[in-house]
PDB file of C-alpha atoms in Angstrom:
ATOM      1  CA  UNK A  25      -6.878 -26.387 -11.365  1.00  0.00           C
ATOM      2  CA  UNK A  26      -6.272 -22.972  -9.852  1.00  0.00           C
ATOM      3  CA  UNK A  27      -7.438 -20.100 -11.979  1.00  0.00           C
ATOM      4  CA  UNK A  28      -5.882 -17.360  -9.845  1.00  0.00           C
ATOM      5  CA  UNK A  29      -2.526 -17.405  -8.135  1.00  0.00           C
ATOM      6  CA  UNK A  30      -2.320 -17.496  -4.362  1.00  0.00           C
ATOM      7  CA  UNK A  31      -1.030 -13.932  -4.209  1.00  0.00           C
ATOM      8  CA  UNK A  32      -3.890 -12.647  -6.355  1.00  0.00           C
ATOM      9  CA  UNK A  33      -6.459 -14.374  -4.149  1.00  0.00           C
ATOM     10  CA  UNK A  34      -4.828 -12.934  -1.027  1.00  0.00           C
ATOM     11  CA  UNK A  35      -4.716  -9.467  -2.587  1.00  0.00           C
ATOM     12  CA  UNK A  36      -8.384  -9.617  -3.573  1.00  0.00           C
ATOM     13  CA  UNK A  37      -9.379 -10.743  -0.072  1.00  0.00           C
ATOM     14  CA  UNK A  38      -7.314  -7.959   1.482  1.00  0.00           C
ATOM     15  CA  UNK A  39      -8.812  -5.407  -0.925  1.00  0.00           C
ATOM     16  CA  UNK A  40     -12.338  -6.461   0.009  1.00  0.00           C
ATOM     17  CA  UNK A  41     -11.776  -6.517   3.766  1.00  0.00           C
ATOM     18  CA  UNK A  42      -9.324  -3.676   4.415  1.00  0.00           C
ATOM     19  CA  UNK A  43     -11.541  -0.615   3.693  1.00  0.00           C
ATOM     20  CA  UNK A  44     -13.772  -1.757   6.541  1.00  0.00           C
ATOM     21  CA  UNK A  45     -11.012  -0.523   8.881  1.00  0.00           C
ATOM     22  CA  UNK A  46     -12.431   2.983   8.552  1.00  0.00           C
ATOM     23  CA  UNK A  47     -15.424   2.070  10.714  1.00  0.00           C
ATOM     24  CA  UNK A  48     -13.516   1.468  13.967  1.00  0.00           C
ATOM     25  CA  UNK A  49     -11.005   4.192  13.024  1.00  0.00           C
ATOM     26  CA  UNK A  50     -13.746   6.809  12.725  1.00  0.00           C
ATOM     27  CA  UNK A  51     -15.425   5.585  15.902  1.00  0.00           C
ATOM     28  CA  UNK A  52     -12.148   5.843  17.837  1.00  0.00           C
ATOM     29  CA  UNK A  53     -11.395   9.271  16.374  1.00  0.00           C
ATOM     30  CA  UNK A  54     -14.900  10.514  17.192  1.00  0.00           C
ATOM     31  CA  UNK A  55     -14.736   9.159  20.729  1.00  0.00           C
ATOM     32  CA  UNK A  56     -11.346  10.766  21.377  1.00  0.00           C
ATOM     33  CA  UNK A  57     -12.528  14.047  19.840  1.00  0.00           C
ATOM     34  CA  UNK A  58     -15.649  13.933  21.985  1.00  0.00           C
ATOM     35  CA  UNK A  59     -13.677  13.197  25.159  1.00  0.00           C
ATOM     36  CA  UNK A  60     -11.246  16.050  24.565  1.00  0.00           C
ATOM     37  CA  UNK A  61     -13.943  18.462  23.336  1.00  0.00           C
ATOM     38  CA  UNK A  62     -12.496  18.999  19.888  1.00  0.00           C
ATOM     39  CA  UNK A  63     -14.030  20.754  16.893  1.00  0.00           C
ATOM     40  CA  UNK A  64     -13.965  17.587  14.787  1.00  0.00           C
ATOM     41  CA  UNK A  65     -16.599  15.652  16.729  1.00  0.00           C
ATOM     42  CA  UNK A  66     -19.799  14.672  14.937  1.00  0.00           C
ATOM     43  CA  UNK A  67     -22.723  16.320  16.703  1.00  0.00           C
ATOM     44  CA  UNK A  68     -24.647  13.700  18.668  1.00  0.00           C
ATOM     45  CA  UNK A  69     -23.222  10.984  16.401  1.00  0.00           C
ATOM     46  CA  UNK A  70     -26.018  11.597  13.869  1.00  0.00           C
ATOM     47  CA  UNK A  71     -23.700  12.113  10.906  1.00  0.00           C
ATOM     48  CA  UNK A  72     -21.666   8.951  11.491  1.00  0.00           C
ATOM     49  CA  UNK A  73     -23.673   6.592   9.218  1.00  0.00           C
ATOM     50  CA  UNK A  74     -23.467   9.095   6.358  1.00  0.00           C
ATOM     51  CA  UNK A  75     -19.754   9.606   7.037  1.00  0.00           C
ATOM     52  CA  UNK A  76     -19.196   5.835   6.981  1.00  0.00           C
ATOM     53  CA  UNK A  77     -21.003   5.473   3.664  1.00  0.00           C
ATOM     54  CA  UNK A  78     -19.129   8.340   2.016  1.00  0.00           C
ATOM     55  CA  UNK A  79     -15.722   7.177   3.207  1.00  0.00           C
ATOM     56  CA  UNK A  80     -16.393   3.540   2.284  1.00  0.00           C
ATOM     57  CA  UNK A  81     -17.624   4.700  -1.128  1.00  0.00           C
ATOM     58  CA  UNK A  82     -14.256   6.406  -1.614  1.00  0.00           C
ATOM     59  CA  UNK A  83     -12.109   3.790   0.147  1.00  0.00           C
ATOM     60  CA  UNK A  84     -13.031   0.757  -1.954  1.00  0.00           C
ATOM     61  CA  UNK A  85     -12.062   2.111  -5.399  1.00  0.00           C
ATOM     62  CA  UNK A  86      -8.970   3.875  -4.050  1.00  0.00           C
ATOM     63  CA  UNK A  87      -7.831   0.698  -2.299  1.00  0.00           C
ATOM     64  CA  UNK A  88      -8.345  -1.306  -5.465  1.00  0.00           C
ATOM     65  CA  UNK A  89      -6.588   1.288  -7.624  1.00  0.00           C
ATOM     66  CA  UNK A  90      -3.605   1.843  -5.334  1.00  0.00           C
ATOM     67  CA  UNK A  91      -3.157  -1.315  -3.255  1.00  0.00           C
ATOM     68  CA  UNK A  92      -3.463  -4.005  -5.900  1.00  0.00           C
ATOM     69  CA  UNK A  93      -0.747  -2.713  -8.250  1.00  0.00           C
ATOM     70  CA  UNK A  94       1.495  -1.790  -5.318  1.00  0.00           C
ATOM     71  CA  UNK A  95       1.095  -5.266  -3.837  1.00  0.00           C
ATOM     72  CA  UNK A  96       2.396  -7.019  -6.913  1.00  0.00           C
ATOM     73  CA  UNK A  97       5.176  -4.477  -7.308  1.00  0.00           C
ATOM     74  CA  UNK A  98       6.221  -5.002  -3.674  1.00  0.00           C
ATOM     75  CA  UNK A  99       6.030  -8.774  -4.049  1.00  0.00           C
ATOM     76  CA  UNK A 100       8.200  -8.579  -7.152  1.00  0.00           C
ATOM     77  CA  UNK A 101      10.951  -6.789  -5.207  1.00  0.00           C
ATOM     78  CA  UNK A 102      10.340  -8.722  -1.949  1.00  0.00           C
ATOM     79  CA  UNK A 103       9.316  -5.582  -0.032  1.00  0.00           C
ATOM     80  CA  UNK A 104       5.923  -6.636   1.340  1.00  0.00           C
ATOM     81  CA  UNK A 105       6.561  -5.142   4.783  1.00  0.00           C
ATOM     82  CA  UNK A 106       4.348  -3.060   7.025  1.00  0.00           C
ATOM     83  CA  UNK A 107       6.685  -0.066   7.042  1.00  0.00           C
ATOM     84  CA  UNK A 108       6.783   0.069   3.256  1.00  0.00           C
ATOM     85  CA  UNK A 109       3.015  -0.248   2.991  1.00  0.00           C
ATOM     86  CA  UNK A 110       2.463   2.503   5.565  1.00  0.00           C
ATOM     87  CA  UNK A 111       4.917   4.757   3.710  1.00  0.00           C
ATOM     88  CA  UNK A 112       3.000   4.198   0.472  1.00  0.00           C
ATOM     89  CA  UNK A 113      -0.250   4.970   2.322  1.00  0.00           C
ATOM     90  CA  UNK A 114       1.133   8.263   3.674  1.00  0.00           C
ATOM     91  CA  UNK A 115       2.412   9.311   0.236  1.00  0.00           C
ATOM     92  CA  UNK A 116      -0.929   8.388  -1.358  1.00  0.00           C
ATOM     93  CA  UNK A 117      -2.780  10.360   1.331  1.00  0.00           C
ATOM     94  CA  UNK A 118      -0.525  13.356   0.712  1.00  0.00           C
ATOM     95  CA  UNK A 119      -1.053  13.252  -3.050  1.00  0.00           C
ATOM     96  CA  UNK A 120      -4.825  12.902  -2.759  1.00  0.00           C
ATOM     97  CA  UNK A 121      -4.954  15.621  -0.082  1.00  0.00           C
ATOM     98  CA  UNK A 122      -3.048  17.974  -2.354  1.00  0.00           C
ATOM     99  CA  UNK A 123      -5.386  17.145  -5.235  1.00  0.00           C
ATOM    100  CA  UNK A 124      -8.442  18.047  -3.136  1.00  0.00           C
ATOM    101  CA  UNK A 125      -6.717  21.014  -1.446  1.00  0.00           C
ATOM    102  CA  UNK A 126      -7.263  19.752   2.111  1.00  0.00           C
ATOM    103  CA  UNK A 127      -5.957  21.589   5.149  1.00  0.00           C
ATOM    104  CA  UNK A 128      -3.230  20.149   7.369  1.00  0.00           C
ATOM    105  CA  UNK A 129      -5.792  18.768   9.828  1.00  0.00           C
ATOM    106  CA  UNK A 130      -7.751  17.255   6.928  1.00  0.00           C
ATOM    107  CA  UNK A 131      -4.562  15.625   5.673  1.00  0.00           C
ATOM    108  CA  UNK A 132      -3.902  14.287   9.180  1.00  0.00           C
ATOM    109  CA  UNK A 133      -7.369  12.740   9.390  1.00  0.00           C
ATOM    110  CA  UNK A 134      -7.105  11.312   5.885  1.00  0.00           C
ATOM    111  CA  UNK A 135      -3.656   9.911   6.655  1.00  0.00           C
ATOM    112  CA  UNK A 136      -5.024   8.311   9.822  1.00  0.00           C
ATOM    113  CA  UNK A 137      -7.781   6.597   7.830  1.00  0.00           C
ATOM    114  CA  UNK A 138      -5.402   5.577   5.044  1.00  0.00           C
ATOM    115  CA  UNK A 139      -2.909   4.071   7.496  1.00  0.00           C
ATOM    116  CA  UNK A 140      -5.667   2.101   9.236  1.00  0.00           C
ATOM    117  CA  UNK A 141      -6.707   0.661   5.861  1.00  0.00           C
ATOM    118  CA  UNK A 142      -3.071  -0.067   4.977  1.00  0.00           C
ATOM    119  CA  UNK A 143      -2.463  -1.830   8.279  1.00  0.00           C
ATOM    120  CA  UNK A 144      -5.514  -4.048   7.852  1.00  0.00           C
ATOM    121  CA  UNK A 145      -4.523  -4.748   4.230  1.00  0.00           C
ATOM    122  CA  UNK A 146      -1.070  -5.883   5.342  1.00  0.00           C
ATOM    123  CA  UNK A 147      -2.527  -7.930   8.205  1.00  0.00           C
ATOM    124  CA  UNK A 148      -5.041  -9.744   6.007  1.00  0.00           C
ATOM    125  CA  UNK A 149      -2.529 -10.309   3.203  1.00  0.00           C
ATOM    126  CA  UNK A 150       0.354 -11.584   5.338  1.00  0.00           C
ATOM    127  CA  UNK A 151      -1.269 -13.116   8.413  1.00  0.00           C
ATOM    128  CA  UNK A 152      -4.867 -14.152   7.847  1.00  0.00           C
ATOM    129  CA  UNK A 153      -4.555 -15.531   4.319  1.00  0.00           C
ATOM    130  CA  UNK A 154      -1.437 -17.540   5.184  1.00  0.00           C
ATOM    131  CA  UNK A 155      -3.275 -19.525   7.854  1.00  0.00           C
ATOM    132  CA  UNK A 156      -5.828 -21.012   5.476  1.00  0.00           C
TER     133      UNK A 156
END
C-alpha cells in the first residue's frame, strides 16, 4: 500500500536534492569572477564555506515553501515544463529581492542561484524520478 502518491514522492525528492545546486553554481560564479577580476569574488576562497551554509540555510525552506505548492499547481494544469518553472523562479527571485531591497547585481546573483535550483528541481522531478 502506497501512503504517498508518486508525484508527492518525486516532489519531496526534488525538494531535498535541488537546493544543493547552489554549491556548483557559487563555485562557477566565483571562478568566473576570479578569472575576470570582478568585485564579487570571495577573497582567497575563505568565505565560501560560510556562504554555502548561509545560502543552503535559506534555500531549503524557500524551495519547500515555493516549489512544492507550485509543483502541484503546475501538475494540475499540465504545465510542468522547464520554461514555466524558470519563469516562476525569476518572479520569486524578483519578489524576494524587492523584499530585501537588493541592488540590481544582487538580484542578478540571486536569480542565477534560483534558476540553478529550479533547473535541478525540474531535472530531478521529470528525469531522475521517472527512471526508478
